[in-house]
């Protein structure tokens, strides 16, 4: 990433370039990214192919001022951290749901080590409602975060995987093996096209706010704040498009609609 692109990325998330990427700066970047760049799957429902090429990732988030799902958000965040001098490992994870683990490569997360020797940290700006700040990857004690109480535990399997918990509930299981972004391309394609992918079933656009989250699913605008949740049914396509602009900074010429997978 060249200096011009780096400056534009930092401007996108409204953060000044840190003099040193230390623990405080990493936390600031992690929170700011989730505040500015939404978790969203709109491309799937706008018939826009999702590319994990570096230029396409950065162009979508910086130039087009869009968001994305885990492969895009954590893929781009890794590039930002690398440009700022961090060591970043991309790791694959399997997501818990209904007591079972999803297939491999279902999620992409990051293990980050800082130039000052700090870390390792688990950074994840692409899991929707997750930790506001990075988590200590090597700690097995509870970690309090504005989003809840998190913990990491050794899975106890032969591969020495790591389970991530939020408020006592398992979220996903991380492989320790480092991966390349290209390793996630087949599963990224599956997420876009399969009728078994939950991303093809409905639209979601969600970001962190100062006191909670704001999300738009279909024509339902959802606000969470201080433990309370409100829902508003938007009356028209124009109202939906206006909500994308106002709350997420996303300008669209048509409403994304759930479509049949290939």
PDB file of C-alpha atoms in Angstrom, residues 25-256:
ATOM      1  CA  UNK A  25      -3.244   2.994  18.371  1.00  0.00           C
ATOM      2  CA  UNK A  26      -4.320  -0.531  17.394  1.00  0.00           C
ATOM      3  CA  UNK A  27      -7.353  -0.229  19.640  1.00  0.00           C
ATOM      4  CA  UNK A  28      -8.238   3.156  18.135  1.00  0.00           C
ATOM      5  CA  UNK A  29      -7.994   1.793  14.593  1.00  0.00           C
ATOM      6  CA  UNK A  30     -10.017  -1.310  15.464  1.00  0.00           C
ATOM      7  CA  UNK A  31     -12.892   0.698  16.937  1.00  0.00           C
ATOM      8  CA  UNK A  32     -12.816   3.398  14.258  1.00  0.00           C
ATOM      9  CA  UNK A  33     -12.942   0.834  11.459  1.00  0.00           C
ATOM     10  CA  UNK A  34     -16.115  -0.694  12.870  1.00  0.00           C
ATOM     11  CA  UNK A  35     -17.639   2.756  13.345  1.00  0.00           C
ATOM     12  CA  UNK A  36     -16.963   3.864   9.765  1.00  0.00           C
ATOM     13  CA  UNK A  37     -16.944   0.748   7.577  1.00  0.00           C
ATOM     14  CA  UNK A  38     -20.120  -1.336   7.825  1.00  0.00           C
ATOM     15  CA  UNK A  39     -20.429  -5.079   7.899  1.00  0.00           C
ATOM     16  CA  UNK A  40     -22.628  -5.672   4.846  1.00  0.00           C
ATOM     17  CA  UNK A  41     -23.493  -8.219   2.177  1.00  0.00           C
ATOM     18  CA  UNK A  42     -25.177  -5.861  -0.275  1.00  0.00           C
ATOM     19  CA  UNK A  43     -22.964  -6.827  -3.208  1.00  0.00           C
ATOM     20  CA  UNK A  44     -24.498 -10.297  -3.193  1.00  0.00           C
ATOM     21  CA  UNK A  45     -27.960  -8.793  -3.612  1.00  0.00           C
ATOM     22  CA  UNK A  46     -26.858  -6.215  -6.170  1.00  0.00           C
ATOM     23  CA  UNK A  47     -25.281  -8.873  -8.424  1.00  0.00           C
ATOM     24  CA  UNK A  48     -21.814  -7.380  -7.811  1.00  0.00           C
ATOM     25  CA  UNK A  49     -19.051 -10.014  -7.804  1.00  0.00           C
ATOM     26  CA  UNK A  50     -16.894  -9.873  -4.681  1.00  0.00           C
ATOM     27  CA  UNK A  51     -13.161  -9.865  -5.353  1.00  0.00           C
ATOM     28  CA  UNK A  52     -10.420 -10.411  -2.781  1.00  0.00           C
ATOM     29  CA  UNK A  53      -7.714  -8.846  -4.938  1.00  0.00           C
ATOM     30  CA  UNK A  54      -5.911  -6.119  -2.996  1.00  0.00           C
ATOM     31  CA  UNK A  55      -6.861  -3.308  -5.372  1.00  0.00           C
ATOM     32  CA  UNK A  56     -10.511  -4.347  -5.423  1.00  0.00           C
ATOM     33  CA  UNK A  57     -10.691  -4.598  -1.629  1.00  0.00           C
ATOM     34  CA  UNK A  58      -9.217  -1.162  -1.086  1.00  0.00           C
ATOM     35  CA  UNK A  59     -11.168   0.386  -3.942  1.00  0.00           C
ATOM     36  CA  UNK A  60     -14.476  -0.847  -2.554  1.00  0.00           C
ATOM     37  CA  UNK A  61     -13.841   0.412   0.976  1.00  0.00           C
ATOM     38  CA  UNK A  62     -11.883   3.601   0.275  1.00  0.00           C
ATOM     39  CA  UNK A  63     -13.077   4.881  -3.100  1.00  0.00           C
ATOM     40  CA  UNK A  64     -16.595   3.476  -3.249  1.00  0.00           C
ATOM     41  CA  UNK A  65     -17.052   3.984   0.516  1.00  0.00           C
ATOM     42  CA  UNK A  66     -18.697   0.628   0.972  1.00  0.00           C
ATOM     43  CA  UNK A  67     -18.240  -2.117   3.531  1.00  0.00           C
ATOM     44  CA  UNK A  68     -18.205  -5.875   3.148  1.00  0.00           C
ATOM     45  CA  UNK A  69     -18.158  -9.167   4.993  1.00  0.00           C
ATOM     46  CA  UNK A  70     -15.309 -10.829   6.858  1.00  0.00           C
ATOM     47  CA  UNK A  71     -13.020 -11.629   3.931  1.00  0.00           C
ATOM     48  CA  UNK A  72     -13.243  -8.047   2.691  1.00  0.00           C
ATOM     49  CA  UNK A  73     -13.176  -6.176   6.002  1.00  0.00           C
ATOM     50  CA  UNK A  74     -10.442  -8.161   7.709  1.00  0.00           C
ATOM     51  CA  UNK A  75      -8.662  -8.570   4.386  1.00  0.00           C
ATOM     52  CA  UNK A  76      -8.452  -4.799   3.978  1.00  0.00           C
ATOM     53  CA  UNK A  77      -7.712  -4.157   7.673  1.00  0.00           C
ATOM     54  CA  UNK A  78      -4.740  -6.529   7.418  1.00  0.00           C
ATOM     55  CA  UNK A  79      -3.351  -4.428   4.563  1.00  0.00           C
ATOM     56  CA  UNK A  80      -3.770  -1.263   6.638  1.00  0.00           C
ATOM     57  CA  UNK A  81      -1.969  -2.753   9.641  1.00  0.00           C
ATOM     58  CA  UNK A  82       0.846  -4.103   7.483  1.00  0.00           C
ATOM     59  CA  UNK A  83       1.322  -0.651   5.954  1.00  0.00           C
ATOM     60  CA  UNK A  84       1.623   0.765   9.479  1.00  0.00           C
ATOM     61  CA  UNK A  85       4.371  -1.693  10.414  1.00  0.00           C
ATOM     62  CA  UNK A  86       2.531  -4.532  12.148  1.00  0.00           C
ATOM     63  CA  UNK A  87       3.050  -8.238  11.607  1.00  0.00           C
ATOM     64  CA  UNK A  88      -0.259  -9.791  10.585  1.00  0.00           C
ATOM     65  CA  UNK A  89      -1.258 -13.437  10.250  1.00  0.00           C
ATOM     66  CA  UNK A  90      -4.517 -14.234   8.473  1.00  0.00           C
ATOM     67  CA  UNK A  91      -6.215 -17.174  10.157  1.00  0.00           C
ATOM     68  CA  UNK A  92      -9.231 -19.251   9.201  1.00  0.00           C
ATOM     69  CA  UNK A  93     -12.096 -19.897  11.592  1.00  0.00           C
ATOM     70  CA  UNK A  94     -15.214 -22.039  11.782  1.00  0.00           C
ATOM     71  CA  UNK A  95     -18.308 -20.351  13.190  1.00  0.00           C
ATOM     72  CA  UNK A  96     -20.508 -21.873  15.885  1.00  0.00           C
ATOM     73  CA  UNK A  97     -24.224 -22.153  15.126  1.00  0.00           C
ATOM     74  CA  UNK A  98     -26.874 -24.382  16.687  1.00  0.00           C
ATOM     75  CA  UNK A  99     -24.146 -26.128  18.650  1.00  0.00           C
ATOM     76  CA  UNK A 100     -22.189 -27.089  15.545  1.00  0.00           C
ATOM     77  CA  UNK A 101     -19.171 -25.710  13.729  1.00  0.00           C
ATOM     78  CA  UNK A 102     -19.447 -24.389  10.188  1.00  0.00           C
ATOM     79  CA  UNK A 103     -17.112 -25.597   7.410  1.00  0.00           C
ATOM     80  CA  UNK A 104     -13.449 -24.503   7.273  1.00  0.00           C
ATOM     81  CA  UNK A 105     -12.649 -21.016   5.988  1.00  0.00           C
ATOM     82  CA  UNK A 106     -16.117 -19.774   6.960  1.00  0.00           C
ATOM     83  CA  UNK A 107     -14.508 -16.783   8.689  1.00  0.00           C
ATOM     84  CA  UNK A 108     -11.278 -14.796   8.395  1.00  0.00           C
ATOM     85  CA  UNK A 109      -9.670 -13.231  11.471  1.00  0.00           C
ATOM     86  CA  UNK A 110      -6.280 -11.644  12.151  1.00  0.00           C
ATOM     87  CA  UNK A 111      -3.486 -12.276  14.640  1.00  0.00           C
ATOM     88  CA  UNK A 112      -1.471  -9.086  15.044  1.00  0.00           C
ATOM     89  CA  UNK A 113       1.952  -8.428  16.537  1.00  0.00           C
ATOM     90  CA  UNK A 114       3.187  -4.868  16.893  1.00  0.00           C
ATOM     91  CA  UNK A 115       6.572  -3.436  16.023  1.00  0.00           C
ATOM     92  CA  UNK A 116       7.192  -2.593  19.684  1.00  0.00           C
ATOM     93  CA  UNK A 117       6.836  -6.270  20.589  1.00  0.00           C
ATOM     94  CA  UNK A 118       3.236  -5.968  21.768  1.00  0.00           C
ATOM     95  CA  UNK A 119       0.781  -8.759  21.182  1.00  0.00           C
ATOM     96  CA  UNK A 120      -0.254 -11.109  19.875  1.00  0.00           C
ATOM     97  CA  UNK A 121      -3.725  -9.616  19.468  1.00  0.00           C
ATOM     98  CA  UNK A 122      -6.835 -11.106  17.898  1.00  0.00           C
ATOM     99  CA  UNK A 123      -8.169  -8.374  15.612  1.00  0.00           C
ATOM    100  CA  UNK A 124     -11.563  -8.848  13.986  1.00  0.00           C
ATOM    101  CA  UNK A 125     -13.482  -6.002  12.328  1.00  0.00           C
ATOM    102  CA  UNK A 126     -15.520  -8.365  10.160  1.00  0.00           C
ATOM    103  CA  UNK A 127     -17.762 -10.450  12.420  1.00  0.00           C
ATOM    104  CA  UNK A 128     -20.652  -8.052  12.832  1.00  0.00           C
ATOM    105  CA  UNK A 129     -21.384  -7.539  16.526  1.00  0.00           C
ATOM    106  CA  UNK A 130     -18.085  -8.585  18.083  1.00  0.00           C
ATOM    107  CA  UNK A 131     -15.425  -7.012  20.302  1.00  0.00           C
ATOM    108  CA  UNK A 132     -14.962  -3.259  20.007  1.00  0.00           C
ATOM    109  CA  UNK A 133     -11.248  -3.599  20.700  1.00  0.00           C
ATOM    110  CA  UNK A 134      -8.697  -6.328  19.870  1.00  0.00           C
ATOM    111  CA  UNK A 135      -8.444  -9.269  22.259  1.00  0.00           C
ATOM    112  CA  UNK A 136      -5.276 -10.698  23.760  1.00  0.00           C
ATOM    113  CA  UNK A 137      -4.718 -13.804  21.681  1.00  0.00           C
ATOM    114  CA  UNK A 138      -2.382 -15.423  24.219  1.00  0.00           C
ATOM    115  CA  UNK A 139      -4.593 -14.818  27.274  1.00  0.00           C
ATOM    116  CA  UNK A 140      -6.914 -17.478  28.611  1.00  0.00           C
ATOM    117  CA  UNK A 141      -8.574 -15.150  31.123  1.00  0.00           C
ATOM    118  CA  UNK A 142     -11.764 -13.154  30.713  1.00  0.00           C
ATOM    119  CA  UNK A 143     -11.405  -9.895  28.792  1.00  0.00           C
ATOM    120  CA  UNK A 144     -13.923  -7.119  29.365  1.00  0.00           C
ATOM    121  CA  UNK A 145     -14.882  -5.063  26.330  1.00  0.00           C
ATOM    122  CA  UNK A 146     -17.689  -2.541  25.687  1.00  0.00           C
ATOM    123  CA  UNK A 147     -19.395  -5.273  23.635  1.00  0.00           C
ATOM    124  CA  UNK A 148     -19.303  -7.854  26.434  1.00  0.00           C
ATOM    125  CA  UNK A 149     -16.994 -10.256  28.243  1.00  0.00           C
ATOM    126  CA  UNK A 150     -14.783 -12.253  25.920  1.00  0.00           C
ATOM    127  CA  UNK A 151     -12.480 -15.193  26.494  1.00  0.00           C
ATOM    128  CA  UNK A 152     -10.272 -17.473  24.451  1.00  0.00           C
ATOM    129  CA  UNK A 153      -9.753 -21.143  25.262  1.00  0.00           C
ATOM    130  CA  UNK A 154      -7.650 -23.900  23.816  1.00  0.00           C
ATOM    131  CA  UNK A 155     -10.004 -26.225  21.956  1.00  0.00           C
ATOM    132  CA  UNK A 156      -8.131 -29.317  23.116  1.00  0.00           C
ATOM    133  CA  UNK A 157      -8.136 -30.955  19.715  1.00  0.00           C
ATOM    134  CA  UNK A 158      -5.160 -32.368  17.872  1.00  0.00           C
ATOM    135  CA  UNK A 159      -4.711 -29.164  15.860  1.00  0.00           C
ATOM    136  CA  UNK A 160      -4.529 -26.975  19.009  1.00  0.00           C
ATOM    137  CA  UNK A 161      -7.263 -24.663  17.726  1.00  0.00           C
ATOM    138  CA  UNK A 162      -8.565 -21.731  19.778  1.00  0.00           C
ATOM    139  CA  UNK A 163     -12.221 -21.101  20.680  1.00  0.00           C
ATOM    140  CA  UNK A 164     -13.514 -17.541  21.077  1.00  0.00           C
ATOM    141  CA  UNK A 165     -16.361 -16.890  23.517  1.00  0.00           C
ATOM    142  CA  UNK A 166     -18.599 -13.853  24.052  1.00  0.00           C
ATOM    143  CA  UNK A 167     -20.533 -13.683  27.313  1.00  0.00           C
ATOM    144  CA  UNK A 168     -19.919 -17.395  27.763  1.00  0.00           C
ATOM    145  CA  UNK A 169     -21.244 -18.375  24.327  1.00  0.00           C
ATOM    146  CA  UNK A 170     -18.899 -19.855  21.703  1.00  0.00           C
ATOM    147  CA  UNK A 171     -18.494 -17.638  18.632  1.00  0.00           C
ATOM    148  CA  UNK A 172     -15.897 -19.309  16.436  1.00  0.00           C
ATOM    149  CA  UNK A 173     -12.899 -21.653  16.434  1.00  0.00           C
ATOM    150  CA  UNK A 174      -9.590 -20.395  15.043  1.00  0.00           C
ATOM    151  CA  UNK A 175      -7.016 -22.490  13.256  1.00  0.00           C
ATOM    152  CA  UNK A 176      -3.510 -21.579  14.404  1.00  0.00           C
ATOM    153  CA  UNK A 177      -2.073 -22.101  10.928  1.00  0.00           C
ATOM    154  CA  UNK A 178      -1.360 -18.927   8.968  1.00  0.00           C
ATOM    155  CA  UNK A 179      -3.258 -18.569   5.696  1.00  0.00           C
ATOM    156  CA  UNK A 180      -3.056 -16.378   2.617  1.00  0.00           C
ATOM    157  CA  UNK A 181      -6.023 -14.330   1.484  1.00  0.00           C
ATOM    158  CA  UNK A 182      -6.165 -16.397  -1.700  1.00  0.00           C
ATOM    159  CA  UNK A 183      -6.969 -19.451   0.433  1.00  0.00           C
ATOM    160  CA  UNK A 184     -10.370 -17.913   1.213  1.00  0.00           C
ATOM    161  CA  UNK A 185     -11.397 -17.315  -2.413  1.00  0.00           C
ATOM    162  CA  UNK A 186     -13.319 -20.593  -2.912  1.00  0.00           C
ATOM    163  CA  UNK A 187     -15.344 -20.158   0.282  1.00  0.00           C
ATOM    164  CA  UNK A 188     -15.922 -16.491  -0.516  1.00  0.00           C
ATOM    165  CA  UNK A 189     -17.419 -17.604  -3.830  1.00  0.00           C
ATOM    166  CA  UNK A 190     -19.574 -20.200  -2.030  1.00  0.00           C
ATOM    167  CA  UNK A 191     -20.843 -17.574   0.422  1.00  0.00           C
ATOM    168  CA  UNK A 192     -21.953 -15.430  -2.538  1.00  0.00           C
ATOM    169  CA  UNK A 193     -23.656 -18.141  -4.555  1.00  0.00           C
ATOM    170  CA  UNK A 194     -24.897 -21.054  -2.456  1.00  0.00           C
ATOM    171  CA  UNK A 195     -28.477 -21.382  -1.261  1.00  0.00           C
ATOM    172  CA  UNK A 196     -26.958 -22.867   1.911  1.00  0.00           C
ATOM    173  CA  UNK A 197     -25.101 -19.628   2.676  1.00  0.00           C
ATOM    174  CA  UNK A 198     -26.956 -17.379   5.099  1.00  0.00           C
ATOM    175  CA  UNK A 199     -25.534 -14.379   3.218  1.00  0.00           C
ATOM    176  CA  UNK A 200     -27.714 -15.195   0.196  1.00  0.00           C
ATOM    177  CA  UNK A 201     -30.892 -15.346   2.274  1.00  0.00           C
ATOM    178  CA  UNK A 202     -31.283 -11.691   3.269  1.00  0.00           C
ATOM    179  CA  UNK A 203     -29.551  -8.324   3.244  1.00  0.00           C
ATOM    180  CA  UNK A 204     -27.663  -6.878   6.200  1.00  0.00           C
ATOM    181  CA  UNK A 205     -25.798  -3.635   6.731  1.00  0.00           C
ATOM    182  CA  UNK A 206     -24.552  -2.914  10.252  1.00  0.00           C
ATOM    183  CA  UNK A 207     -21.991  -0.772  12.017  1.00  0.00           C
ATOM    184  CA  UNK A 208     -20.845   0.144  15.486  1.00  0.00           C
ATOM    185  CA  UNK A 209     -22.093   3.405  17.048  1.00  0.00           C
ATOM    186  CA  UNK A 210     -21.007   5.358  20.106  1.00  0.00           C
ATOM    187  CA  UNK A 211     -23.590   3.612  22.274  1.00  0.00           C
ATOM    188  CA  UNK A 212     -24.462   0.416  20.427  1.00  0.00           C
ATOM    189  CA  UNK A 213     -25.132  -0.567  16.823  1.00  0.00           C
ATOM    190  CA  UNK A 214     -27.315   0.436  13.921  1.00  0.00           C
ATOM    191  CA  UNK A 215     -28.376  -2.126  11.332  1.00  0.00           C
ATOM    192  CA  UNK A 216     -30.575  -2.296   8.259  1.00  0.00           C
ATOM    193  CA  UNK A 217     -31.954  -5.697   7.286  1.00  0.00           C
ATOM    194  CA  UNK A 218     -34.353  -5.591   4.374  1.00  0.00           C
ATOM    195  CA  UNK A 219     -36.555  -2.616   5.187  1.00  0.00           C
ATOM    196  CA  UNK A 220     -36.126  -2.947   8.964  1.00  0.00           C
ATOM    197  CA  UNK A 221     -33.912  -0.347  10.659  1.00  0.00           C
ATOM    198  CA  UNK A 222     -32.633  -1.704  13.966  1.00  0.00           C
ATOM    199  CA  UNK A 223     -31.031   0.381  16.702  1.00  0.00           C
ATOM    200  CA  UNK A 224     -29.423  -1.065  19.822  1.00  0.00           C
ATOM    201  CA  UNK A 225     -28.333   1.184  22.668  1.00  0.00           C
ATOM    202  CA  UNK A 226     -27.553   0.463  26.282  1.00  0.00           C
ATOM    203  CA  UNK A 227     -29.063  -2.993  26.060  1.00  0.00           C
ATOM    204  CA  UNK A 228     -32.312  -1.814  24.472  1.00  0.00           C
ATOM    205  CA  UNK A 229     -33.401  -2.549  20.911  1.00  0.00           C
ATOM    206  CA  UNK A 230     -35.845  -0.721  18.667  1.00  0.00           C
ATOM    207  CA  UNK A 231     -37.056  -1.616  15.186  1.00  0.00           C
ATOM    208  CA  UNK A 232     -38.522   0.675  12.556  1.00  0.00           C
ATOM    209  CA  UNK A 233     -40.189  -0.553   9.389  1.00  0.00           C
ATOM    210  CA  UNK A 234     -39.221   1.742   6.529  1.00  0.00           C
ATOM    211  CA  UNK A 235     -42.216   2.459   4.318  1.00  0.00           C
ATOM    212  CA  UNK A 236     -40.691   2.650   0.843  1.00  0.00           C
ATOM    213  CA  UNK A 237     -37.669   1.983  -1.331  1.00  0.00           C
ATOM    214  CA  UNK A 238     -36.820   5.677  -1.171  1.00  0.00           C
ATOM    215  CA  UNK A 239     -36.773   5.490   2.621  1.00  0.00           C
ATOM    216  CA  UNK A 240     -34.475   2.436   2.485  1.00  0.00           C
ATOM    217  CA  UNK A 241     -32.057   4.170   0.111  1.00  0.00           C
ATOM    218  CA  UNK A 242     -32.093   7.266   2.326  1.00  0.00           C
ATOM    219  CA  UNK A 243     -31.281   5.112   5.378  1.00  0.00           C
ATOM    220  CA  UNK A 244     -28.288   3.582   3.599  1.00  0.00           C
ATOM    221  CA  UNK A 245     -27.017   7.098   2.843  1.00  0.00           C
ATOM    222  CA  UNK A 246     -27.740   8.628   6.242  1.00  0.00           C
ATOM    223  CA  UNK A 247     -26.604   5.846   8.557  1.00  0.00           C
ATOM    224  CA  UNK A 248     -23.919   4.064   6.534  1.00  0.00           C
ATOM    225  CA  UNK A 249     -22.725   6.595   3.958  1.00  0.00           C
ATOM    226  CA  UNK A 250     -23.664   4.195   1.151  1.00  0.00           C
ATOM    227  CA  UNK A 251     -25.186   5.736  -1.971  1.00  0.00           C
ATOM    228  CA  UNK A 252     -27.095   3.212  -4.092  1.00  0.00           C
ATOM    229  CA  UNK A 253     -29.251   3.664  -7.177  1.00  0.00           C
ATOM    230  CA  UNK A 254     -31.517   0.721  -6.317  1.00  0.00           C
ATOM    231  CA  UNK A 255     -32.526  -1.287  -3.282  1.00  0.00           C
ATOM    232  CA  UNK A 256     -30.643  -4.555  -2.767  1.00  0.00           C
TER     233      UNK A 256
END
